[in-house]
């Protein structure tokens, strides 16, 4: 929960302190926690256009769009920077608002919607408070370290270029948050920025295990510069994006034998071969004691349902979007009872657990800043038919998961 402190002189309105989202495992733009069931991110007009015209069939596979909120910067006497959301302020009443994603044209078209029950008074960031907030915001808060200094960099590699397994929280969200604060610090404090309010799709999980997959064989948008286009093409060619239509962008998986999250980031994902990607999918389903084979069928069924929907979306191109696969690392009692109380297997040789009760899983598409479709705002290129690169990635993902369920 967000702590409270008295309002400072001149503060007449309750404001919501936006905190780093502790379960962000990928991406470069910081996701921030608005309340328990809502996150927010800087508004990009193309992503807003997607949510505003979202096909009905796709809504079960995307976060619920909850509206727009104004955000402003605030510094205390020590220079600590905070991001404060002003849910009760109307967009039409302020001429200084602009999109944090760089498009001011959308700022005056929308009123702010407000996530219920999220008012709080203002609290400042300091390093110790930031650390405590990060620790307390996670349901498994005993899992988290208090020394977050290393989070200013991507997950570190050893001298052989291998990324070690992290037995603590996932540092990626805080890494992105610090980068975002650095970018936003150049703005005037009186300028109001626009953020999207979205459903927190992992809020109902006690120990959310999250796989963030960059989907498709192409990642650059239609508006990308030649330099950016070349960079993204190179990344695709050098990773499983080209061969499989999907690559790992981030991961956290709860390890029951150690009581910590195992984390991997996008730099790890870019280096994976096709076989390495397959083994990482297996690792995502392994909790340190056994392979969670009871999850495979519901995940595959949901992926097949998504595939059916995507095949019907003519003109849509989901460039640079991600797909989240989510499940709870805390098993049902019915599942764990069959194991006994003290069975432990080596993490490198997880023993499959068969016949357990199906656990709740979820599959969601996220990040639509470069998604284009017929009629989208600012779109000058119209594509025919469904997104074949995305379909190629989904088909390979389903095939690999099915091979794991067959023990191949």
Coordinates of C-alpha atoms in Angstrom, one line a residue:
X1 CA 0.0 0.0 0.0
X2 CA 1.1 3.6 -0.7
X3 CA 2.2 5.4 2.5
X4 CA 0.7 8.8 3.3
X5 CA 2.1 12.1 4.4
X6 CA 0.5 15.5 5.0
X7 CA -0.1 17.6 1.9
X8 CA 2.5 20.3 1.3
X9 CA 1.5 24.0 1.2
X10 CA -0.3 24.8 -2.0
X11 CA -1.5 21.3 -2.6
X12 CA -5.3 21.4 -2.8
X13 CA -6.0 18.1 -4.6
X14 CA -5.5 14.5 -3.7
X15 CA -2.9 13.0 -6.0
X16 CA -1.9 9.4 -6.7
X17 CA 1.8 8.6 -6.5
X18 CA 2.8 6.4 -9.4
X19 CA 5.2 3.7 -8.3
X20 CA 7.3 1.3 -10.3
X21 CA 5.4 -1.8 -11.4
X22 CA 7.3 -4.6 -9.6
X23 CA 6.2 -7.3 -12.1
X24 CA 7.4 -5.6 -15.3
X25 CA 9.6 -8.1 -17.0
X26 CA 10.2 -6.6 -20.4
X27 CA 9.8 -3.5 -22.6
X28 CA 11.7 -0.2 -22.5
X29 CA 8.9 2.1 -21.4
X30 CA 8.2 2.1 -17.7
X31 CA 4.9 0.6 -16.5
X32 CA 3.7 2.3 -13.3
X33 CA 1.3 1.2 -10.6
X34 CA -1.8 3.4 -10.2
X35 CA -3.7 1.1 -7.8
X36 CA -3.9 -2.6 -7.1
X37 CA -5.8 -3.4 -10.3
X38 CA -4.5 -0.6 -12.6
X39 CA -1.2 0.3 -14.2
X40 CA -0.4 3.2 -16.4
X41 CA 2.1 4.1 -19.1
X42 CA 2.9 7.2 -21.2
X43 CA 0.3 7.8 -23.8
X44 CA 1.2 7.2 -27.5
X45 CA -1.5 8.2 -29.9
X46 CA -1.2 5.1 -32.1
X47 CA -1.7 2.8 -29.0
X48 CA -4.7 4.9 -27.9
X49 CA -6.2 4.6 -31.4
X50 CA -5.9 0.8 -31.1
X51 CA -7.6 0.6 -27.7
X52 CA -10.4 3.0 -28.9
X53 CA -11.3 0.8 -31.9
X54 CA -10.4 -2.6 -30.4
X55 CA -12.4 -5.4 -32.1
X56 CA -14.7 -7.1 -29.8
X57 CA -13.1 -10.5 -30.4
X58 CA -9.7 -9.2 -29.2
X59 CA -10.9 -7.8 -25.9
X60 CA -10.4 -11.0 -24.0
X61 CA -6.7 -11.0 -25.1
X62 CA -5.8 -7.4 -24.2
X63 CA -5.7 -5.4 -21.0
X64 CA -8.9 -3.5 -20.3
X65 CA -8.5 0.1 -21.3
X66 CA -9.6 2.4 -18.4
X67 CA -9.0 5.8 -19.8
X68 CA -6.4 8.6 -19.5
X69 CA -5.0 10.4 -16.5
X70 CA -2.9 13.6 -16.2
X71 CA 0.5 13.2 -14.6
X72 CA 2.9 15.9 -13.4
X73 CA 6.4 15.9 -12.0
X74 CA 7.1 17.1 -8.5
X75 CA 10.4 17.6 -6.7
X76 CA 11.0 18.0 -3.0
X77 CA 13.7 20.2 -1.4
X78 CA 16.3 17.5 -1.9
X79 CA 15.5 17.2 -5.6
X80 CA 13.8 13.8 -5.4
X81 CA 11.5 13.4 -8.3
X82 CA 7.9 12.0 -8.1
X83 CA 5.3 11.3 -10.7
X84 CA 1.9 12.3 -9.5
X85 CA -1.4 11.5 -11.2
X86 CA -4.3 14.0 -10.9
X87 CA -7.4 11.9 -11.6
X88 CA -9.9 14.6 -10.8
X89 CA -8.4 17.3 -13.1
X90 CA -10.2 17.6 -16.4
X91 CA -8.1 17.7 -19.6
X92 CA -10.2 20.4 -21.2
X93 CA -9.3 22.9 -18.4
X94 CA -5.5 22.9 -18.9
X95 CA -3.7 24.2 -21.9
X96 CA -0.3 22.9 -20.9
X97 CA -1.1 19.2 -21.2
X98 CA 0.7 17.0 -23.7
X99 CA 1.2 13.3 -24.3
X100 CA 4.2 11.8 -22.6
X101 CA 4.5 9.6 -25.6
X102 CA 5.2 12.7 -27.7
X103 CA 1.8 13.4 -29.4
X104 CA 0.0 16.5 -27.9
X105 CA -2.8 16.2 -30.4
X106 CA -4.7 13.7 -28.3
X107 CA -4.5 15.6 -25.0
X108 CA -7.6 17.8 -25.5
X109 CA -9.9 15.1 -26.9
X110 CA -10.3 13.1 -23.7
X111 CA -11.6 13.4 -20.2
X112 CA -9.8 11.6 -17.4
X113 CA -11.3 8.5 -16.1
X114 CA -10.4 7.5 -12.7
X115 CA -9.7 4.0 -11.2
X116 CA -12.0 3.5 -8.3
X117 CA -10.7 3.8 -4.7
X118 CA -7.2 5.0 -5.6
X119 CA -6.9 8.5 -4.0
X120 CA -3.9 9.0 -1.8
X121 CA -1.9 11.9 -0.5
X122 CA 1.6 12.6 -1.7
X123 CA 4.7 10.8 -0.7
X124 CA 8.2 11.6 -1.9
X125 CA 10.7 9.2 -3.4
X126 CA 14.0 8.7 -1.7
X127 CA 16.3 5.7 -2.3
X128 CA 15.2 4.0 1.0
X129 CA 11.5 4.7 0.3
X130 CA 11.8 3.5 -3.3
X131 CA 13.4 0.3 -2.0
X132 CA 10.7 -0.2 0.6
X133 CA 7.9 0.6 -1.8
X134 CA 9.3 -1.9 -4.3
X135 CA 9.5 -4.6 -1.6
X136 CA 6.1 -4.0 0.0
X137 CA 4.2 -3.8 -3.3
X138 CA 4.9 -7.4 -4.1
X139 CA 2.7 -10.1 -2.6
X140 CA 5.8 -12.3 -2.1
X141 CA 7.6 -9.4 -0.4
X142 CA 9.9 -11.7 1.7
X143 CA 11.4 -12.7 -1.6
X144 CA 12.9 -9.3 -2.4
X145 CA 16.3 -7.9 -1.8
X146 CA 16.9 -4.5 -0.3
X147 CA 20.0 -3.6 -2.3
X148 CA 18.7 -2.4 -5.6
X149 CA 21.7 -0.4 -6.8
X150 CA 22.5 -3.0 -9.5
X151 CA 19.1 -2.4 -11.0
X152 CA 20.4 0.7 -12.8
X153 CA 21.8 -1.7 -15.4
X154 CA 20.3 -4.6 -17.3
X155 CA 20.7 -8.0 -15.6
X156 CA 24.5 -8.5 -15.5
X157 CA 26.5 -11.2 -17.3
X158 CA 29.4 -13.2 -15.9
X159 CA 32.8 -13.2 -17.4
X160 CA 31.8 -15.9 -19.9
X161 CA 28.9 -13.8 -21.2
X162 CA 26.2 -15.9 -19.5
X163 CA 23.4 -14.3 -17.6
X164 CA 23.2 -15.7 -14.1
X165 CA 19.9 -16.7 -12.5
X166 CA 18.5 -14.1 -10.2
X167 CA 17.1 -15.4 -7.0
X168 CA 15.5 -12.1 -6.1
X169 CA 12.8 -9.8 -7.6
X170 CA 12.9 -8.9 -11.2
X171 CA 14.8 -5.6 -11.4
X172 CA 13.7 -4.6 -14.9
X173 CA 10.7 -2.4 -13.8
X174 CA 12.9 -0.3 -11.6
X175 CA 15.6 -0.1 -14.4
X176 CA 12.9 1.3 -16.8
X177 CA 11.5 3.6 -14.2
X178 CA 14.8 5.2 -13.5
X179 CA 15.4 5.7 -17.2
X180 CA 12.0 7.3 -17.5
X181 CA 12.5 9.7 -14.6
X182 CA 15.8 10.8 -16.3
X183 CA 13.9 11.5 -19.5
X184 CA 11.0 13.3 -17.9
X185 CA 13.2 15.4 -15.6
X186 CA 13.8 17.6 -18.6
X187 CA 10.1 18.7 -18.5
X188 CA 8.8 21.7 -16.6
X189 CA 7.1 20.6 -13.4
X190 CA 4.0 22.6 -14.4
X191 CA 3.5 20.7 -17.6
X192 CA 0.9 17.9 -17.5
X193 CA 1.6 14.7 -19.3
X194 CA -0.9 12.1 -20.5
X195 CA -0.8 8.5 -19.4
X196 CA -3.0 5.5 -20.4
X197 CA -4.7 3.7 -17.6
X198 CA -4.8 -0.1 -18.2
X199 CA -5.8 -3.2 -16.4
X200 CA -3.1 -4.8 -14.2
X201 CA -3.4 -8.3 -15.7
X202 CA -1.4 -10.0 -13.0
X203 CA -3.2 -8.5 -10.0
X204 CA -5.0 -11.6 -9.1
X205 CA -1.9 -13.8 -8.9
X206 CA -0.1 -14.4 -5.7
X207 CA 3.3 -15.2 -7.3
X208 CA 2.8 -14.2 -11.0
X209 CA 5.0 -16.2 -13.4
X210 CA 5.3 -14.1 -16.5
X211 CA 6.7 -14.8 -20.0
X212 CA 7.0 -11.7 -22.2
X213 CA 7.4 -12.7 -25.9
X214 CA 8.1 -10.3 -28.8
X215 CA 5.9 -11.6 -31.5
X216 CA 6.3 -11.5 -35.3
X217 CA 9.0 -11.6 -37.9
X218 CA 9.1 -7.8 -38.2
X219 CA 9.5 -5.3 -35.3
X220 CA 9.8 -1.9 -36.9
X221 CA 6.7 0.2 -37.5
X222 CA 5.7 1.8 -40.8
X223 CA 6.9 5.2 -39.6
X224 CA 10.4 4.0 -38.6
X225 CA 13.4 5.8 -39.8
X226 CA 15.8 4.0 -42.1
X227 CA 18.3 3.7 -39.2
X228 CA 15.7 2.3 -36.8
X229 CA 14.4 0.0 -39.5
X230 CA 17.9 -1.4 -40.1
X231 CA 18.5 -1.9 -36.4
X232 CA 15.3 -3.8 -35.9
X233 CA 15.8 -6.0 -39.0
X234 CA 19.3 -6.8 -37.6
X235 CA 17.9 -7.8 -34.2
X236 CA 15.3 -10.0 -35.9
X237 CA 17.8 -11.7 -38.1
X238 CA 20.2 -12.4 -35.2
X239 CA 17.5 -13.9 -33.0
X240 CA 14.6 -16.4 -33.1
X241 CA 12.3 -13.6 -34.4
X242 CA 13.4 -14.5 -38.0
X243 CA 13.4 -18.3 -37.6
X244 CA 10.4 -18.7 -35.2
X245 CA 8.5 -15.5 -35.4
X246 CA 8.9 -15.1 -31.6
X247 CA 11.7 -14.2 -29.2
X248 CA 12.0 -13.9 -25.4
X249 CA 11.7 -10.4 -24.2
X250 CA 11.6 -11.1 -20.4
X251 CA 10.6 -13.7 -17.9
X252 CA 10.1 -14.3 -14.2
X253 CA 9.2 -17.7 -12.7
X254 CA 8.7 -18.5 -9.1
X255 CA 11.0 -21.2 -7.8
X256 CA 9.3 -23.2 -5.0
X257 CA 12.5 -24.9 -3.9
X258 CA 14.2 -21.6 -3.1
X259 CA 11.3 -19.2 -2.6
X260 CA 12.6 -16.7 -5.1
X261 CA 11.9 -15.6 -8.7
X262 CA 14.1 -16.7 -11.5
X263 CA 14.5 -13.8 -13.9
X264 CA 15.7 -13.4 -17.5
X265 CA 15.7 -10.2 -19.6
X266 CA 15.7 -9.3 -23.3
X267 CA 19.4 -9.5 -23.7
X268 CA 19.3 -13.1 -22.7
X269 CA 16.4 -13.7 -25.1
X270 CA 18.2 -12.2 -28.1
X271 CA 21.1 -14.7 -27.8
X272 CA 18.9 -17.8 -27.7
X273 CA 18.9 -20.3 -30.5
X274 CA 15.7 -22.2 -31.5
X275 CA 16.7 -25.0 -29.1
X276 CA 17.6 -22.5 -26.4
X277 CA 14.2 -20.9 -26.8
X278 CA 12.5 -24.2 -26.4
X279 CA 14.5 -25.0 -23.3
X280 CA 13.7 -21.6 -21.9
X281 CA 10.0 -22.3 -22.4
X282 CA 10.5 -25.5 -20.4
X283 CA 12.3 -23.5 -17.7
X284 CA 9.4 -21.1 -17.5
X285 CA 7.1 -24.1 -16.6
X286 CA 9.6 -25.5 -14.1
X287 CA 9.2 -24.4 -10.5
X288 CA 12.4 -26.0 -9.2
X289 CA 10.6 -29.1 -8.0
X290 CA 8.7 -30.3 -11.0
X291 CA 7.6 -29.4 -14.5
X292 CA 4.2 -27.8 -14.4
X293 CA 2.8 -30.0 -17.2
X294 CA -0.8 -29.3 -16.0
X295 CA -0.3 -25.8 -17.4
X296 CA 0.5 -26.8 -20.9
X297 CA -3.0 -27.8 -22.1
X298 CA -4.8 -24.6 -20.9
X299 CA -2.0 -22.4 -22.3
X300 CA -2.1 -24.1 -25.7
X301 CA -5.9 -23.9 -25.8
X302 CA -5.8 -20.1 -25.1
X303 CA -3.0 -19.6 -27.7
X304 CA -5.1 -21.5 -30.3
X305 CA -8.1 -19.3 -29.5
X306 CA -5.9 -16.2 -30.0
X307 CA -4.6 -17.6 -33.2
X308 CA -8.2 -18.0 -34.5
X309 CA -8.9 -14.4 -33.7
X310 CA -5.7 -13.0 -35.2
X311 CA -6.4 -14.9 -38.5
X312 CA -9.7 -12.9 -38.8
X313 CA -8.2 -9.4 -38.3
X314 CA -7.6 -8.1 -41.8
X315 CA -5.2 -5.1 -42.1
X316 CA -3.9 -5.4 -38.5
X317 CA -0.1 -5.4 -38.1
X318 CA 1.1 -5.8 -34.5
X319 CA 4.6 -4.6 -35.0
X320 CA 6.8 -4.7 -31.9
X321 CA 3.9 -5.8 -29.7
X322 CA 4.4 -8.5 -27.0
X323 CA 2.5 -11.5 -25.8
X324 CA 2.3 -12.3 -22.1
X325 CA 1.8 -15.8 -20.8
X326 CA 0.9 -15.8 -17.1
X327 CA 0.3 -18.3 -14.4
X328 CA 0.4 -18.4 -10.6
X329 CA 3.6 -19.8 -9.1
X330 CA 1.6 -20.8 -6.0
X331 CA 0.2 -24.2 -6.8
X332 CA -3.3 -25.4 -5.8
X333 CA -3.3 -27.6 -2.7
X334 CA -4.7 -30.4 -4.8
X335 CA -1.6 -30.2 -7.0
X336 CA 1.0 -30.1 -4.3
X337 CA -0.6 -32.8 -2.1
X338 CA 0.5 -35.5 -4.5
X339 CA 4.1 -34.5 -4.1
X340 CA 4.4 -34.9 -0.4
X341 CA 5.8 -32.3 1.9
X342 CA 9.5 -32.5 1.3
X343 CA 10.2 -33.7 -2.3
X344 CA 12.8 -31.6 -4.1
X345 CA 14.3 -32.3 -7.5
X346 CA 17.3 -30.6 -9.1
X347 CA 16.2 -27.5 -11.1
X348 CA 18.1 -28.7 -14.2
X349 CA 16.1 -32.0 -14.2
X350 CA 12.6 -31.0 -13.2
X351 CA 10.3 -34.1 -12.9
X352 CA 7.0 -33.8 -14.7
X353 CA 3.9 -33.7 -12.5
X354 CA 1.0 -35.4 -14.3
X355 CA -2.7 -35.3 -13.6
X356 CA -2.7 -32.2 -11.5
X357 CA -5.7 -29.9 -11.4
X358 CA -5.5 -27.3 -14.2
X359 CA -4.2 -24.0 -12.8
X360 CA -5.5 -20.7 -14.0
X361 CA -3.5 -19.3 -16.8
X362 CA -3.8 -16.2 -19.0
X363 CA -2.5 -15.0 -22.4
X364 CA -2.6 -11.2 -23.2
X365 CA -1.3 -9.0 -26.0
X366 CA 0.3 -5.8 -24.9
X367 CA 2.2 -2.8 -26.3
X368 CA 0.5 -1.4 -29.4
X369 CA 2.5 1.8 -30.0
X370 CA 3.4 0.6 -33.5
X371 CA 0.2 -1.4 -34.3
X372 CA -1.4 -0.3 -37.5
X373 CA -4.7 -1.1 -39.1
X374 CA -7.1 0.3 -41.7
X375 CA -8.5 3.5 -40.4
X376 CA -6.0 4.0 -37.6
X377 CA -5.0 7.6 -36.9
X378 CA -1.9 8.7 -38.6
X379 CA -1.8 5.5 -40.7
X380 CA -0.5 6.1 -44.2
X381 CA 0.0 2.4 -45.1
X382 CA -2.8 -0.1 -45.3
X383 CA -1.9 -3.8 -45.2
X384 CA -4.0 -6.6 -46.7
X385 CA -5.0 -9.7 -44.9
X386 CA -4.0 -10.8 -41.3
X387 CA -0.5 -10.4 -39.8
X388 CA 1.3 -13.5 -41.2
X389 CA 4.4 -12.8 -39.1
X390 CA 2.4 -12.8 -35.9
X391 CA 0.6 -16.0 -37.0
X392 CA 3.9 -17.7 -37.8
X393 CA 5.1 -16.9 -34.3
X394 CA 1.9 -18.2 -32.7
X395 CA 2.0 -21.4 -34.7
X396 CA 5.6 -22.1 -33.7
X397 CA 4.9 -21.3 -30.1
X398 CA 2.0 -23.7 -30.0
X399 CA 4.1 -26.4 -31.7
X400 CA 6.9 -26.1 -29.2
X401 CA 4.6 -26.2 -26.2
X402 CA 2.8 -29.2 -27.6
X403 CA 6.2 -31.0 -28.0
X404 CA 6.9 -30.3 -24.3
X405 CA 3.6 -31.8 -23.3
X406 CA 4.5 -34.9 -25.3
X407 CA 7.9 -35.1 -23.6
X408 CA 9.9 -34.6 -26.7

